[in-house]
Coordinates of C-alpha atoms in Angstrom, one line a residue:
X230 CA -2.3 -5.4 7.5
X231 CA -0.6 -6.8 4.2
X232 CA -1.6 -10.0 4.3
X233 CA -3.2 -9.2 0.2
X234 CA 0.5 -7.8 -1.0
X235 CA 2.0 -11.2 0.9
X236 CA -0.4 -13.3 -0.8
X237 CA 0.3 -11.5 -4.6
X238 CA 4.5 -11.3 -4.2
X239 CA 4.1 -15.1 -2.7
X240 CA 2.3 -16.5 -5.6
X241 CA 4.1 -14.2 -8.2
X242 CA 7.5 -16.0 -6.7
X243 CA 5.9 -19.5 -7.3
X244 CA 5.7 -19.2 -10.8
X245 CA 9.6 -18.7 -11.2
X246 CA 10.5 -22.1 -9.5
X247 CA 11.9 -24.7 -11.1
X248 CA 13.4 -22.5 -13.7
X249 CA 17.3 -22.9 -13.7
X250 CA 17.2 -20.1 -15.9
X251 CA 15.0 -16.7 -16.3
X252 CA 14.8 -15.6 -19.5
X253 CA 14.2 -11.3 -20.2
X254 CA 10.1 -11.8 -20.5
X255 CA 10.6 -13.9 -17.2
X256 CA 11.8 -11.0 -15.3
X257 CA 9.2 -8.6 -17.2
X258 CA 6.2 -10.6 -16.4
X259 CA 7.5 -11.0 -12.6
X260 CA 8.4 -7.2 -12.4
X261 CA 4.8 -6.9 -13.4
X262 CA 3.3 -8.5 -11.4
X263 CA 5.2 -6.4 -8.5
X264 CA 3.9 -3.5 -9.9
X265 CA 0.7 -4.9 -9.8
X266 CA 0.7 -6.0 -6.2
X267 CA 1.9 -2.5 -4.8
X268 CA -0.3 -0.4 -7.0
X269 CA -3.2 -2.8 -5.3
X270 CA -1.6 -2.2 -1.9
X271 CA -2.0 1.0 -2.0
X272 CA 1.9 2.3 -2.2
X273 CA 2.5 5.4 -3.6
X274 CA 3.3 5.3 -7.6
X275 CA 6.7 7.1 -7.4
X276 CA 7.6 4.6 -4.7
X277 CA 6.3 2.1 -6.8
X278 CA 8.0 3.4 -10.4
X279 CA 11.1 3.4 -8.6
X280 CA 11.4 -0.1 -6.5
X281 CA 10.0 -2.3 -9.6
X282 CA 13.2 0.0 -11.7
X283 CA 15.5 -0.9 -9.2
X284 CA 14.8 -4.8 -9.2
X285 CA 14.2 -4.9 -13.0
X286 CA 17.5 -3.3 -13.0
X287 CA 19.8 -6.1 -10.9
X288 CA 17.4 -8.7 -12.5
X289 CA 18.3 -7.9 -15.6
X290 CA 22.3 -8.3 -14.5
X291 CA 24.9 -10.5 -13.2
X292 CA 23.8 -11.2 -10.1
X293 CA 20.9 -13.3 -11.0
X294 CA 22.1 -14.7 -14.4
X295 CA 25.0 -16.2 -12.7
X296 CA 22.8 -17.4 -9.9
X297 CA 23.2 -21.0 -9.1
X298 CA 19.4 -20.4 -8.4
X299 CA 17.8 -17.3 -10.4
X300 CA 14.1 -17.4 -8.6
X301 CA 15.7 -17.3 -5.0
X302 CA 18.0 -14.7 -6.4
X303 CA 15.0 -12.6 -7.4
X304 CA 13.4 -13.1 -4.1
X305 CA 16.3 -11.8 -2.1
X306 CA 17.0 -9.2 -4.5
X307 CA 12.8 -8.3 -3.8
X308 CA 13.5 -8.4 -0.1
X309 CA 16.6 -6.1 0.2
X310 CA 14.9 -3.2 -2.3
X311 CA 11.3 -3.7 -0.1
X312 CA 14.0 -3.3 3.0
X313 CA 15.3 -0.4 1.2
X314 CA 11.7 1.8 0.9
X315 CA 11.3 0.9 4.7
X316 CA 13.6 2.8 6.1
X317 CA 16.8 0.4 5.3
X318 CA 18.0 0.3 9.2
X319 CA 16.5 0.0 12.3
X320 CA 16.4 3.8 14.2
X321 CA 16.6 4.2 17.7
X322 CA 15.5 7.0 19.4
X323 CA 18.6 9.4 20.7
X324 CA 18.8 9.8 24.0
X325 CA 20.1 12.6 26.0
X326 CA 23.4 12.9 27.2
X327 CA 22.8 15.4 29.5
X328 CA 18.8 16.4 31.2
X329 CA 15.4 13.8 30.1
X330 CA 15.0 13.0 26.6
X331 CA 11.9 15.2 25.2
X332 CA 10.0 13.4 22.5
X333 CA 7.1 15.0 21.3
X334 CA 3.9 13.3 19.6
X335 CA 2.6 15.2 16.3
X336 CA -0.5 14.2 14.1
X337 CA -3.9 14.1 12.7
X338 CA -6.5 13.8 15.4
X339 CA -7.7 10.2 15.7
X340 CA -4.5 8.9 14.8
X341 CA -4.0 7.3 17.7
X342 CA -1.4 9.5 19.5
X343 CA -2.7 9.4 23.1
X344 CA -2.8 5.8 23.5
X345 CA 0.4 5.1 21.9
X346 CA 1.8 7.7 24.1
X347 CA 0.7 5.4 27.1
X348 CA 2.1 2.4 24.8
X349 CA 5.7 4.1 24.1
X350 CA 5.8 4.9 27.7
X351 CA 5.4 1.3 29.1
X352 CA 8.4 0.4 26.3
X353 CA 10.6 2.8 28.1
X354 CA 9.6 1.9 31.2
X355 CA 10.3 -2.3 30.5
X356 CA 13.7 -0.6 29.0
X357 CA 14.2 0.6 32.3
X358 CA 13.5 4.4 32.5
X359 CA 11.3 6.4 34.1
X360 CA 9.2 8.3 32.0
X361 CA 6.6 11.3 32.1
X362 CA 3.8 11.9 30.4
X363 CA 2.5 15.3 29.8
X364 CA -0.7 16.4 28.6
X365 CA -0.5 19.2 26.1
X366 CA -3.9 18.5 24.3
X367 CA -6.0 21.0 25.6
X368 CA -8.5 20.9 22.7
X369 CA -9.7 17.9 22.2
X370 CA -12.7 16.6 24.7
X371 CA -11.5 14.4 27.3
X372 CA -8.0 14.1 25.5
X373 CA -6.1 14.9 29.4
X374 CA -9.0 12.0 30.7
X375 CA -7.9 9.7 28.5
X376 CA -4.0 10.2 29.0
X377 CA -4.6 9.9 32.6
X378 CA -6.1 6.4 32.1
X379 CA -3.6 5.2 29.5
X380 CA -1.3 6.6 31.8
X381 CA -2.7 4.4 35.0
X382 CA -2.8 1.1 32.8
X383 CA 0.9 1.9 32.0
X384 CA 2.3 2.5 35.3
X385 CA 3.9 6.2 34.3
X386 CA 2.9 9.4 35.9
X387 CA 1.0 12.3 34.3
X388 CA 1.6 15.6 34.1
X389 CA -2.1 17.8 33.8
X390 CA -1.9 20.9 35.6
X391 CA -5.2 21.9 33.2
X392 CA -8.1 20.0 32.5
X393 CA -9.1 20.9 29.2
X394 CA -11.8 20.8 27.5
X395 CA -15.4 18.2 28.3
X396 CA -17.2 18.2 25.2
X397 CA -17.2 19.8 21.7
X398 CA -19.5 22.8 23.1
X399 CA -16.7 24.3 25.2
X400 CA -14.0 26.7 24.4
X401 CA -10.5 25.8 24.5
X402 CA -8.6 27.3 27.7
X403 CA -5.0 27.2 28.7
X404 CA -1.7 27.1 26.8
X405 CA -0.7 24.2 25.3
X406 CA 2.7 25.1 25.0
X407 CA 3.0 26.4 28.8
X408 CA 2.0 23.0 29.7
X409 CA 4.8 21.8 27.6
X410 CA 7.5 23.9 29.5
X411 CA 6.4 22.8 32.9
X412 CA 6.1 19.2 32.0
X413 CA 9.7 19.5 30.9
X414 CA 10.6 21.2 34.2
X415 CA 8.3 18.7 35.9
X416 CA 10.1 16.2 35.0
X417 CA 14.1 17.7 35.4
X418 CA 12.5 18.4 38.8
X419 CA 11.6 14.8 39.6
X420 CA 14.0 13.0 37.8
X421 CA 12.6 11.7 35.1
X422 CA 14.6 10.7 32.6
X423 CA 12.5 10.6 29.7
X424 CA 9.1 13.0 28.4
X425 CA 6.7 12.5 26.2
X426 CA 4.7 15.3 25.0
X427 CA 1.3 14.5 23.8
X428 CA 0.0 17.6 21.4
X429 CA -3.3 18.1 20.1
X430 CA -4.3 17.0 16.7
X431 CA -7.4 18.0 13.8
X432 CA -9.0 16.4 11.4
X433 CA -7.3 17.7 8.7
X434 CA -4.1 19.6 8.0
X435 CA -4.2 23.5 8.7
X436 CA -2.4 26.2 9.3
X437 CA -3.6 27.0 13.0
X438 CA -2.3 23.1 13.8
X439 CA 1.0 23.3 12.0
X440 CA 1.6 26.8 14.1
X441 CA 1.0 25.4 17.4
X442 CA 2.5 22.2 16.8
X443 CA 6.0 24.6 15.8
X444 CA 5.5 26.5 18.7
X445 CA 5.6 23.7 21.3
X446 CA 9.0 22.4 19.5
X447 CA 10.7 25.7 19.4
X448 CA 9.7 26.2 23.2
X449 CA 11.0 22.6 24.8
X450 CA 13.6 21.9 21.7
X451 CA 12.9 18.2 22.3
X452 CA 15.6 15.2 21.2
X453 CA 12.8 13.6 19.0
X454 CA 9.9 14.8 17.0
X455 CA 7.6 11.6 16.4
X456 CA 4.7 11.3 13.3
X457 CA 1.9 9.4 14.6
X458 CA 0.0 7.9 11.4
X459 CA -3.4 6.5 10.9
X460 CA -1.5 3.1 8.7
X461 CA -5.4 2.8 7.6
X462 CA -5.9 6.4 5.8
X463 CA -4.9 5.1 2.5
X464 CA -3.0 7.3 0.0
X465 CA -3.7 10.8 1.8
X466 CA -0.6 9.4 4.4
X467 CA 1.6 10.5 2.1
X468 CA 0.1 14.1 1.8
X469 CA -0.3 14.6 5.5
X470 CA 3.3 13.0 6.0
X471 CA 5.0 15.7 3.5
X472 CA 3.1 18.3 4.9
X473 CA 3.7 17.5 8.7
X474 CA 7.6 17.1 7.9
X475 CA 7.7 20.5 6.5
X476 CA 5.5 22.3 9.6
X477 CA 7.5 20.2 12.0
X478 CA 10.4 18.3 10.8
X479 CA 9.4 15.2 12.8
X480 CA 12.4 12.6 13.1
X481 CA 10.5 9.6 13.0
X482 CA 7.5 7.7 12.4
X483 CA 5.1 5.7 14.4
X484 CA 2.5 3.6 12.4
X485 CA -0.2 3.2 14.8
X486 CA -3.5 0.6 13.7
X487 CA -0.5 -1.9 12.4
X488 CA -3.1 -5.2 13.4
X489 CA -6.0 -3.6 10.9
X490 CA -7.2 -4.9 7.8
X491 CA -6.8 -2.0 5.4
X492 CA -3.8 -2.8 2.3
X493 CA -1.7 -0.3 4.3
X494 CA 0.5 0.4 1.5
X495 CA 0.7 4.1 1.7
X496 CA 2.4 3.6 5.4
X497 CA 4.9 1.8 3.5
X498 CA 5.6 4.5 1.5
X499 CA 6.0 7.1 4.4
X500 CA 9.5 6.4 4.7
X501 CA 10.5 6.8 1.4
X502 CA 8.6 9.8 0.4
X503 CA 9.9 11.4 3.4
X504 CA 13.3 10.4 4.1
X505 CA 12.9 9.9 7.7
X506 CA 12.3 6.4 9.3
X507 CA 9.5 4.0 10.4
X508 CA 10.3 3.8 14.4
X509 CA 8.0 2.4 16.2
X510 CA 4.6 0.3 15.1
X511 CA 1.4 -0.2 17.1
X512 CA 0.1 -3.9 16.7
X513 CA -3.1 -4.0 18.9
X514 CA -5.4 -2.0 22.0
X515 CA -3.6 -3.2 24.7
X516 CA -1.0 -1.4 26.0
X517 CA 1.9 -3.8 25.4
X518 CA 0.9 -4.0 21.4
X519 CA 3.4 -2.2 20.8
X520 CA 7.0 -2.8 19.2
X521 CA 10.3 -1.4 17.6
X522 CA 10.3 -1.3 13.7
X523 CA 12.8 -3.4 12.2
X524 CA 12.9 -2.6 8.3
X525 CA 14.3 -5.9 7.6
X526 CA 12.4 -8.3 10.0
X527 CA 9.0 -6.4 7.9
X528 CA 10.3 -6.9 4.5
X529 CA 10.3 -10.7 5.6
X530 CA 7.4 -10.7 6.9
X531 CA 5.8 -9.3 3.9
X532 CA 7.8 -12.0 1.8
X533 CA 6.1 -14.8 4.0
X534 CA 9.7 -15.6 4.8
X535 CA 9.0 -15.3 8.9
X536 CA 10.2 -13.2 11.8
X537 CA 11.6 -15.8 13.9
X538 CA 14.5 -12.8 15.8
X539 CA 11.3 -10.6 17.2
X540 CA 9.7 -13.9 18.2
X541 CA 13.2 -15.0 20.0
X542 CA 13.2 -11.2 21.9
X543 CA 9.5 -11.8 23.1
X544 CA 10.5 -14.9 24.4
X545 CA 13.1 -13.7 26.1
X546 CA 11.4 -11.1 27.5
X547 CA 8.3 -12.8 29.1
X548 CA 9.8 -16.4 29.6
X549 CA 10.3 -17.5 33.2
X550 CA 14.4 -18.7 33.4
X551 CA 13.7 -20.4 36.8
X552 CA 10.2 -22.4 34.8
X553 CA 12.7 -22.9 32.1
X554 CA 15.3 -24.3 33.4
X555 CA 13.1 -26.6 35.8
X556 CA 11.8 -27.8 32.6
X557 CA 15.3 -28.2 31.0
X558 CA 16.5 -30.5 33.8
X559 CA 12.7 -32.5 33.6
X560 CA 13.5 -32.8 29.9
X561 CA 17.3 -33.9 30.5
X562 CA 16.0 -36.3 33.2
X563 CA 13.1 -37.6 31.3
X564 CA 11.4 -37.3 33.5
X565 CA 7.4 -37.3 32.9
X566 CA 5.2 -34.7 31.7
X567 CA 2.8 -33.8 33.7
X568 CA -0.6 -31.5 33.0
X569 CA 1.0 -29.5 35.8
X570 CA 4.1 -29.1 33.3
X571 CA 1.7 -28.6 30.2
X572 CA -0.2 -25.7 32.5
X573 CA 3.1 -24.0 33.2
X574 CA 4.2 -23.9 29.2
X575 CA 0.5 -22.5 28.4
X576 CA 1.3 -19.6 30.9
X577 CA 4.5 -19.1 29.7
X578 CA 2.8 -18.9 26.3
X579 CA 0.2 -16.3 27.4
X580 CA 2.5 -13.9 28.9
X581 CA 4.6 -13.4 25.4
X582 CA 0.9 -12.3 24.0
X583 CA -1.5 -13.4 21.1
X584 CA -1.1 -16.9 20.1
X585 CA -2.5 -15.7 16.6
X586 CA 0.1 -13.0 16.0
X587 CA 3.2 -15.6 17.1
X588 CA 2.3 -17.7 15.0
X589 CA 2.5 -15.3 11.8
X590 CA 5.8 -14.8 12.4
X591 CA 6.7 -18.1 11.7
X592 CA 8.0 -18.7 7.8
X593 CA 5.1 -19.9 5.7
X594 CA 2.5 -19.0 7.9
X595 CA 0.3 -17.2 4.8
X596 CA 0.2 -21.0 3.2
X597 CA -2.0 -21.6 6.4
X598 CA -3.3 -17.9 7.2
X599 CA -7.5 -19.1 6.8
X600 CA -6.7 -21.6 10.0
X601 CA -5.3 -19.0 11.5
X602 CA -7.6 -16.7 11.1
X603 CA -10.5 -19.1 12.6
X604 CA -8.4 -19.5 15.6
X605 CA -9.4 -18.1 18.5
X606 CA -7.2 -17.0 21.4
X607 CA -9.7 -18.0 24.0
X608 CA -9.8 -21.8 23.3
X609 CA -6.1 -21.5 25.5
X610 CA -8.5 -19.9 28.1
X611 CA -10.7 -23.2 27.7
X612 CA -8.0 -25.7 28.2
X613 CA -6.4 -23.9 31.1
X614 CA -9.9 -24.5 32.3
X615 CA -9.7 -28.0 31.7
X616 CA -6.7 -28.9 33.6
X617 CA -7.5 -26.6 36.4
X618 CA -10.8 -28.7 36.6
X619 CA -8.2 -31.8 37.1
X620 CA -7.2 -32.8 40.8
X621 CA -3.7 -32.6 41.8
X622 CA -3.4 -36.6 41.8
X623 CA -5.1 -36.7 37.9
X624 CA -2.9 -34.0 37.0
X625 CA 0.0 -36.0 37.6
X626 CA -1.3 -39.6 36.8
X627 CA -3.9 -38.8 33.6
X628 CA -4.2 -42.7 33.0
X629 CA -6.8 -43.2 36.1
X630 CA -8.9 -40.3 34.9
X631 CA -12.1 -42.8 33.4
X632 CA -15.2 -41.8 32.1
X633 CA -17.2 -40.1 35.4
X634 CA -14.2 -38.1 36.2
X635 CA -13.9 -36.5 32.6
X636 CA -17.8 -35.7 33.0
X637 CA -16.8 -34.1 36.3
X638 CA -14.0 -32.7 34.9
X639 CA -16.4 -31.1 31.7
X640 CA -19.0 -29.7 34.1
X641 CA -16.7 -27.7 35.7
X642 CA -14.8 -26.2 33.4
X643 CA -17.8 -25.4 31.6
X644 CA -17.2 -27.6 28.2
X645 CA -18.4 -30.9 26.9
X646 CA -17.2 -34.2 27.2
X647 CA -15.7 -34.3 23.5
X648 CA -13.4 -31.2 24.3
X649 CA -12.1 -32.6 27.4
X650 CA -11.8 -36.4 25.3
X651 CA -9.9 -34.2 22.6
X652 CA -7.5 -32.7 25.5
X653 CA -6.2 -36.0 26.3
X654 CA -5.6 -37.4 23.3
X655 CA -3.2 -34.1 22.1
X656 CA -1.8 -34.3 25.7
X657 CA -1.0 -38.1 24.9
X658 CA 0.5 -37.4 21.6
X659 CA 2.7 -34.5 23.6
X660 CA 3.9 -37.0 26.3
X661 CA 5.5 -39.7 23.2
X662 CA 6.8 -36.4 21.5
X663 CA 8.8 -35.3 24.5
X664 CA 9.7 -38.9 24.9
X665 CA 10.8 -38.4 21.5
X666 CA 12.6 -35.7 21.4
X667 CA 14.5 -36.4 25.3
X668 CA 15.6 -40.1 23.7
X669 CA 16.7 -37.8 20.5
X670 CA 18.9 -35.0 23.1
X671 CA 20.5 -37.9 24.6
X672 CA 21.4 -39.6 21.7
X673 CA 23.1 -37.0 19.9
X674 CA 25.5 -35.7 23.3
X675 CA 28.7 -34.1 21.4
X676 CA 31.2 -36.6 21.0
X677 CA 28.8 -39.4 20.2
X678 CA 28.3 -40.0 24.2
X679 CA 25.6 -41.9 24.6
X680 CA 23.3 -43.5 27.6
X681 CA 23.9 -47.0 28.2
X682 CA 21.9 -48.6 25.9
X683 CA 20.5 -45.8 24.1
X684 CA 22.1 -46.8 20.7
X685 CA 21.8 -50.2 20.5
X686 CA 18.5 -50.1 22.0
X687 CA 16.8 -49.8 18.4
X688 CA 18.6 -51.9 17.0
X689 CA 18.6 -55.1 19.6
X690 CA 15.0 -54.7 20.2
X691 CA 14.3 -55.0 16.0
X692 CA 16.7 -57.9 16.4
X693 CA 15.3 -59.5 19.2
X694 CA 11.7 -59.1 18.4
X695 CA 12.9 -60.8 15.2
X696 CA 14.2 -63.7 16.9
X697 CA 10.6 -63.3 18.9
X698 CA 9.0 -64.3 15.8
X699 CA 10.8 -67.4 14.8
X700 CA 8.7 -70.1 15.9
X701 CA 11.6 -72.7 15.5
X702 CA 13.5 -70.9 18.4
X703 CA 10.3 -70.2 20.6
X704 CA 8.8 -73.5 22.6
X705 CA 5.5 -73.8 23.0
X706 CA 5.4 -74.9 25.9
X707 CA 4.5 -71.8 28.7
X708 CA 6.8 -72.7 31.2
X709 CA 9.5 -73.4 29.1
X710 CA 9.2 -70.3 26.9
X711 CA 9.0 -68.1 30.0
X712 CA 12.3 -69.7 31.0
X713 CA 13.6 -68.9 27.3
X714 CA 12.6 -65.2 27.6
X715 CA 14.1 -64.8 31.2
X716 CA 17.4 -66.5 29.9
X717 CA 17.7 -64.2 26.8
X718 CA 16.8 -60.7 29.3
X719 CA 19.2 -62.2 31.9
X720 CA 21.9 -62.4 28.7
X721 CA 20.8 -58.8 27.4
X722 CA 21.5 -57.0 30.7
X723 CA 24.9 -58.7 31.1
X724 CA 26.2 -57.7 27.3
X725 CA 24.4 -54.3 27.2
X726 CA 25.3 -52.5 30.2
X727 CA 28.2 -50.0 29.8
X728 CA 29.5 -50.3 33.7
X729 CA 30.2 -53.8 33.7
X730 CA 28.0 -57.3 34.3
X731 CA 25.4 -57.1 36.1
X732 CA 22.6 -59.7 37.6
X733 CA 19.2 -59.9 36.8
X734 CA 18.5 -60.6 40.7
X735 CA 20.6 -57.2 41.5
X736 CA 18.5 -55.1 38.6
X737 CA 14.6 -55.9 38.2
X738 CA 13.4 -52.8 35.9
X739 CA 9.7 -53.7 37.3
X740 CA 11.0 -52.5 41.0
X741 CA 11.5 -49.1 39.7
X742 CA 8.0 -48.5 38.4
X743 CA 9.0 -46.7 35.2
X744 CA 6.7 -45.1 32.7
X745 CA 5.1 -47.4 30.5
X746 CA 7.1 -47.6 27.5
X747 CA 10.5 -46.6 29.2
X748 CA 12.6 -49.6 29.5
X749 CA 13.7 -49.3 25.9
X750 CA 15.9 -47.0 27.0
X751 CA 18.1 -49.0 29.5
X752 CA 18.2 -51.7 26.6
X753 CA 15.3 -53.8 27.6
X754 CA 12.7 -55.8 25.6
X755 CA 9.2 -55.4 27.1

């Protein structure tokens, strides 16, 4: 959604490194070029008049002439005032102390506020209450239908005591704001702890909308009033915002559309115009594109600086701890991988959601935002085919997979050759990097513990393979040089091993049919 005001504040910020001072035209031309990038995003002018004031303002002072690095001073000083026009702190909705929390939906129609009300429902549900839904949009066709099925693909009951309307042709029956009231009673009835009131919407502000929308709040006095906004609708937001907070006094805001491609700078300014905070954002269709608006964690995000925390909490939230600590102990154990281990991470993967959209929230990603943009989800779909297409034994052993079995393997996973070629050689550069990094985890044990070996591993090995090369000390005679190399392991094993001596006819590293490549790590030289 602001991928075009990322890319403008990104390369305005470029232009002032390097500079171990910022002179008074520095900070002009770079508060220009702010002014520039919001007016282009769409943001609201006083929003805009007022932000590029406030950072002129604490450019122009101490804190960045004394700045032991002025452009990184100006980029934090751009990220706490961005911070400040979002909403400043993360809001929570307010639960009730006593009876269900009521939250009620408000907004133009086509905002979105039926689906999101099927999306902010399965958010409650994974926080571990038990919501009801309530269908209180009598007048638009098929608005209780669709509840019903966001309702279903959410696991959360509906309340529709009244059908409502069909098509455009019919008249508009029954009392939205009766069906309120019962849902409310509904739902003290049946224990639920949480309602959410979906309210019918038009396609443009009026008087007849505002009056029913104030009715229903008056009759269930609910804990939370929630805006639902089109992030899309350009520079009317604001309007419809100022207008909705005076016929309803919502408490909150929800942008819904988050994942489109519009500049979305008028939902930015929604908070600030307002007063009254961003809470929730819809990312996607699916029902659990759908997350809590952190002011702080966007104004990053915007700043190409990364959301790595609501990365962390989706990885805690989907990731196995009985996969992960298998893994852990396969990692500690060096043990290794497998295509059935390489299957389990992909899952793992899939289950925190788009590949695409976890990777934007890594720092930098806008340098590489065209790559990402041509990736597609499904190739993770296409490798899971792959490696599904393996049998257990080449799953576990890839070396013995040849050249007929990756044909078999291609025709039935339904790709070519090439793709399958390509599999094997990333899966072979992932087996040395977890090598890699397991030799790394064991080197650097607190304390400086180490394996036996591990250190002096490197460093014998360059010294022996030095002594390898000196022809003087190498005979060329087979026999005799075999006896040589034998003599010099024997000598290793004794003087290397950290429980004591040890002989080579007690240890042979060939009896334990280790991974190729893995005797460097007991200290020997093959």
């Amino acid at each position: 959604m602001f991928n075009s005001l990322s890319d403008r504040l990104t390369n305005t910020f470029k232009n002032l490194r390097g500079k171990g001072r910022l002179t008074e035209a520095d900070i002009d031309a770079t508060v220009r070029e702010i002014r520039r990038a919001l007016l282009d995003a769409d943001v609201a002018v006083p929003v805009v008049r007022e932000f590029t004031a406030a950072v002129k303002e604490r450019a122009l002072g101490q804190e960045v002439s004394e700045a032991l690095n002025p452009s990184q001073q100006i980029v934090k000083i751009v990220n706490e005032e961005l911070k400040g026009i979002l909403g400043g702190e993360t809001r929570r909705i307010k639960m009730s102390k006593t009876g269900p929390t009521i939250i009620m939906l408000a907004g133009l129609q086509g905002a979105g506020k039926t689906t999101l009300a099927g999306k902010l429902s399965y958010w409650l549900k994974s926080q571990g209450h038990t919501p009801l839904l309530v269908a209180s949009d009598l007048q638009r066709p098929n608005a209780v239908n669709q509840l019903k099925v966001v309702g279903e693909r959410a696991g959360v009951r509906v309340f529709a005591p009244h059908p409502g309307v069909t098509s455009e042709f019919d008249t508009p029956t029954g009392n939205p704001v009766q069906v309120a009231q019962d849902g409310v009673n509904e739902a003290r009835a049946k224990l639920h702890d949480v309602v959410i009131v979906d309210t019918a919407g038009r396609l443009g502000v009026d008087a007849e909308l505002m009056q029913q929308a104030r009715d229903i709040r008056d009759a269930i006095e609910p804990n939370e009033v929630l805006f639902v906004i089109d992030a899309m609708i350009g520079q009317d937001a604001v309007n419809t915002a100022l207008a909705f907070n005076e016929g309803v006094d919502f408490t909150g805001v929800v942008l819904s559309k988050l994942d489109g491609d519009a500049r979305g700078g008028a939902a930015l300014s929604v908070a600030s115009v307002t007063g009254k905070p961003i809470m929730f954002a819809s990312t996607g269709e699916g029902v659990k594109d759908f997350e809590q608006f952190h002011p702080d964690r966007m104004a990053s995000r915007i700043l190409d600086m990364g959301d790595v925390l609501t990365l962390i909490e989706q990885a805690e939230a989907s990731w196995d701890k009985t996969e992960a600590d298998r893994m852990a102990k396969k990692f500690m154990d060096q043990e290794e991988f497998t295509f059935d281990d390489f299957l389990a991470q992909m899952q793992q993967i899939r289950k925190m959601g788009s590949m695409k959209k976890l990777l934007m929230m890594m720092p930098g990603a806008a340098q590489i935002r065209q790559q990402l943009d041509n990736f597609d989800d499904k190739e993770i779909d296409r490798v899971e085919a792959i490696v599904r297409s393996m049998t257990p034994h080449e799953r576990v052993a890839p070396k013995i997979i040849n050249g007929s079995r990756r044909a078999r393997i291609a025709k039935g996973s339904g790709v070519t050759v090439s793709e399958v070629n390509q599999l094997m050689e990333r899966f072979a550069q992932a087996q040395k990097m977890m090598k890699k990094l397991a030799a790394g985890n064991m080197a650097g044990m607190p304390g400086g513990m180490q394996m036996p070996g591990m250190a002096a591993a490197g460093g014998a090995k360059k010294k022996n393979k030095g002594k390898n090369n000196n022809k003087k000390a190498r005979s060329g005679n087979p026999a005799k040089r075999a006896q040589q190399e034998k003599a010099a392991s024997q000598k290793q094993a004794t003087t290397g091993s950290a429980f004591g001596q040890q002989s080579q006819q007690d240890f042979n590293m060939d009896d334990l049919n280790l991974p190729k490549g893995f005797e460097k790590f007991l200290g020997g030289d093959k």
